[in-house]
Amino acid sequence: MQKWKAFTLPELLIVLVIIGILVLIALPNLMPLISKTKATEAQLQLNHLYTLEKNYFYLHSKYTDDTGQLGFEHEMLVSDGGNANYKIEIIEANATRFKARATAVADFNGNGTFNVWEIDQDKKLVEVSKD
């Protein structure tokens, strides 16, 4: 009978425990990076909405608060089983200006604060609330 070389169960468990400890040590240092990466989604969506609003303004000489008129389709939120981490909404629109907001639907770093970004008709992109 041939004998196979292999790891024992206790050896594998020790390796898994060590990997788990290393992940727990590294995770707090990675949270700001994770939040920053997810904020890119908000910035991209708001810049896209800005472009749509400008196009609408050039055609109709006013801004709109209806994303349907702009042709903006919101991805389903992660809270509803989708992929979007931010709820995008137009909070103000009239003949001369608009303001849109992206609000995180999850607290990325667990500190109780939700990330919020805003953009206006001058393409001023501002982080209103940091996560």
Short mmCIF file of C-alpha atoms in Angstrom, two decimals:
data_model
loop_
_atom_site.label_atom_id
_atom_site.label_comp_id
_atom_site.label_asym_id
_atom_site.label_seq_id
_atom_site.Cartn_x
_atom_site.Cartn_y
_atom_site.Cartn_z
CA MET A 1 0.00 0.00 0.00
CA GLN A 2 1.33 3.42 -1.00
CA LYS A 3 1.54 6.18 1.62
CA TRP A 4 0.62 9.72 0.50
CA LYS A 5 2.27 12.85 1.88
CA ALA A 6 -0.32 15.34 3.09
CA PHE A 7 -1.06 17.94 5.74
CA THR A 8 -2.89 16.93 8.86
CA LEU A 9 -6.12 18.56 9.98
CA PRO A 10 -4.50 20.39 12.94
CA GLU A 11 -1.84 21.82 10.62
CA LEU A 12 -4.51 23.17 8.26
CA LEU A 13 -6.51 24.65 11.15
CA ILE A 14 -3.42 26.45 12.47
CA VAL A 15 -2.79 27.97 9.03
CA LEU A 16 -6.42 29.14 8.81
CA VAL A 17 -6.24 30.72 12.27
CA ILE A 18 -3.05 32.58 11.32
CA ILE A 19 -4.66 33.84 8.08
CA GLY A 20 -7.73 34.97 10.05
CA ILE A 21 -5.61 36.89 12.54
CA LEU A 22 -3.71 38.60 9.72
CA VAL A 23 -6.99 39.62 8.04
CA LEU A 24 -8.31 41.07 11.31
CA ILE A 25 -5.11 43.07 11.73
CA ALA A 26 -5.15 44.38 8.15
CA LEU A 27 -8.90 45.12 7.80
CA PRO A 28 -9.04 48.37 9.83
CA ASN A 29 -6.19 49.76 7.74
CA LEU A 30 -8.04 48.88 4.53
CA MET A 31 -11.41 50.44 5.46
CA PRO A 32 -10.52 53.98 4.29
CA LEU A 33 -9.35 52.56 0.98
CA ILE A 34 -12.58 50.59 0.59
CA SER A 35 -14.66 53.71 1.35
CA LYS A 36 -12.65 55.78 -1.13
CA THR A 37 -13.10 53.16 -3.83
CA LYS A 38 -16.86 52.99 -3.31
CA ALA A 39 -17.03 56.82 -3.39
CA THR A 40 -15.78 56.64 -6.98
CA GLU A 41 -19.18 55.19 -7.91
CA ALA A 42 -20.92 58.29 -6.54
CA GLN A 43 -18.55 60.63 -8.35
CA LEU A 44 -18.97 58.85 -11.69
CA GLN A 45 -22.77 58.74 -11.41
CA LEU A 46 -22.99 62.41 -10.46
CA ASN A 47 -20.71 63.43 -13.34
CA HIS A 48 -22.93 61.42 -15.69
CA LEU A 49 -26.03 63.10 -14.27
CA TYR A 50 -24.33 66.50 -14.71
CA THR A 51 -23.77 65.75 -18.42
CA LEU A 52 -27.40 64.70 -18.84
CA GLU A 53 -28.62 67.86 -17.07
CA LYS A 54 -26.43 70.08 -19.27
CA ASN A 55 -27.74 68.41 -22.42
CA TYR A 56 -31.30 68.88 -21.18
CA PHE A 57 -30.56 72.53 -20.36
CA TYR A 58 -29.23 73.20 -23.87
CA LEU A 59 -32.39 71.73 -25.39
CA HIS A 60 -35.02 73.20 -23.01
CA SER A 61 -33.29 76.25 -21.43
CA LYS A 62 -33.96 74.90 -17.95
CA TYR A 63 -32.90 72.08 -15.66
CA THR A 64 -35.19 69.26 -14.58
CA ASP A 65 -35.61 67.25 -11.40
CA ASP A 66 -37.05 64.28 -13.30
CA THR A 67 -34.35 61.68 -13.98
CA GLY A 68 -36.73 59.99 -16.42
CA GLN A 69 -36.73 63.05 -18.68
CA LEU A 70 -32.93 62.97 -18.61
CA GLY A 71 -32.78 59.29 -19.53
CA PHE A 72 -30.95 58.47 -16.30
CA GLU A 73 -31.65 54.92 -15.16
CA HIS A 74 -30.71 54.20 -11.58
CA GLU A 75 -29.15 50.81 -10.88
CA MET A 76 -30.94 48.79 -8.21
CA LEU A 77 -29.47 49.49 -4.76
CA VAL A 78 -27.51 46.88 -2.80
CA SER A 79 -30.14 47.17 -0.07
CA ASP A 80 -32.66 45.91 -2.65
CA GLY A 81 -30.45 43.15 -4.04
CA GLY A 82 -28.73 45.24 -6.73
CA ASN A 83 -25.20 46.58 -7.21
CA ALA A 84 -25.50 50.34 -6.57
CA ASN A 85 -24.02 51.60 -3.29
CA TYR A 86 -25.43 55.13 -3.67
CA LYS A 87 -28.93 56.52 -4.10
CA ILE A 88 -28.78 59.24 -6.77
CA GLU A 89 -31.39 62.00 -6.66
CA ILE A 90 -31.88 65.53 -7.96
CA ILE A 91 -32.67 67.68 -4.94
CA GLU A 92 -33.06 71.03 -6.69
CA ALA A 93 -33.74 72.09 -10.28
CA ASN A 94 -35.06 75.28 -11.85
CA ALA A 95 -34.38 77.49 -14.86
CA THR A 96 -30.88 78.52 -13.78
CA ARG A 97 -29.46 75.84 -11.52
CA PHE A 98 -29.63 72.29 -10.26
CA LYS A 99 -28.15 70.20 -7.48
CA ALA A 100 -27.92 66.42 -7.37
CA ARG A 101 -27.00 64.22 -4.43
CA ALA A 102 -25.55 60.73 -4.04
CA THR A 103 -26.19 59.19 -0.64
CA ALA A 104 -24.62 55.90 0.43
CA VAL A 105 -27.12 53.21 1.38
CA ALA A 106 -24.57 51.44 3.60
CA ASP A 107 -22.12 52.56 6.25
CA PHE A 108 -18.88 51.38 4.64
CA ASN A 109 -16.58 51.69 7.65
CA GLY A 110 -19.13 51.09 10.41
CA ASN A 111 -18.76 54.49 12.12
CA GLY A 112 -22.46 55.43 11.85
CA THR A 113 -21.95 58.09 9.16
CA PHE A 114 -23.14 57.65 5.58
CA ASN A 115 -21.13 59.10 2.69
CA VAL A 116 -22.85 61.92 0.75
CA TRP A 117 -21.70 63.68 -2.43
CA GLU A 118 -23.29 66.60 -4.32
CA ILE A 119 -22.80 68.22 -7.73
CA ASP A 120 -24.27 71.44 -9.12
CA GLN A 121 -24.71 73.20 -12.46
CA ASP A 122 -21.10 74.46 -12.31
CA LYS A 123 -19.83 70.87 -11.98
CA LYS A 124 -18.76 71.57 -8.42
CA LEU A 125 -18.44 68.08 -6.94
CA VAL A 126 -18.33 68.17 -3.14
CA GLU A 127 -18.20 65.49 -0.46
CA VAL A 128 -20.83 66.73 1.98
CA SER A 129 -20.51 63.93 4.52
CA LYS A 130 -17.41 61.77 4.82
CA ASP A 131 -17.74 58.10 5.74
#
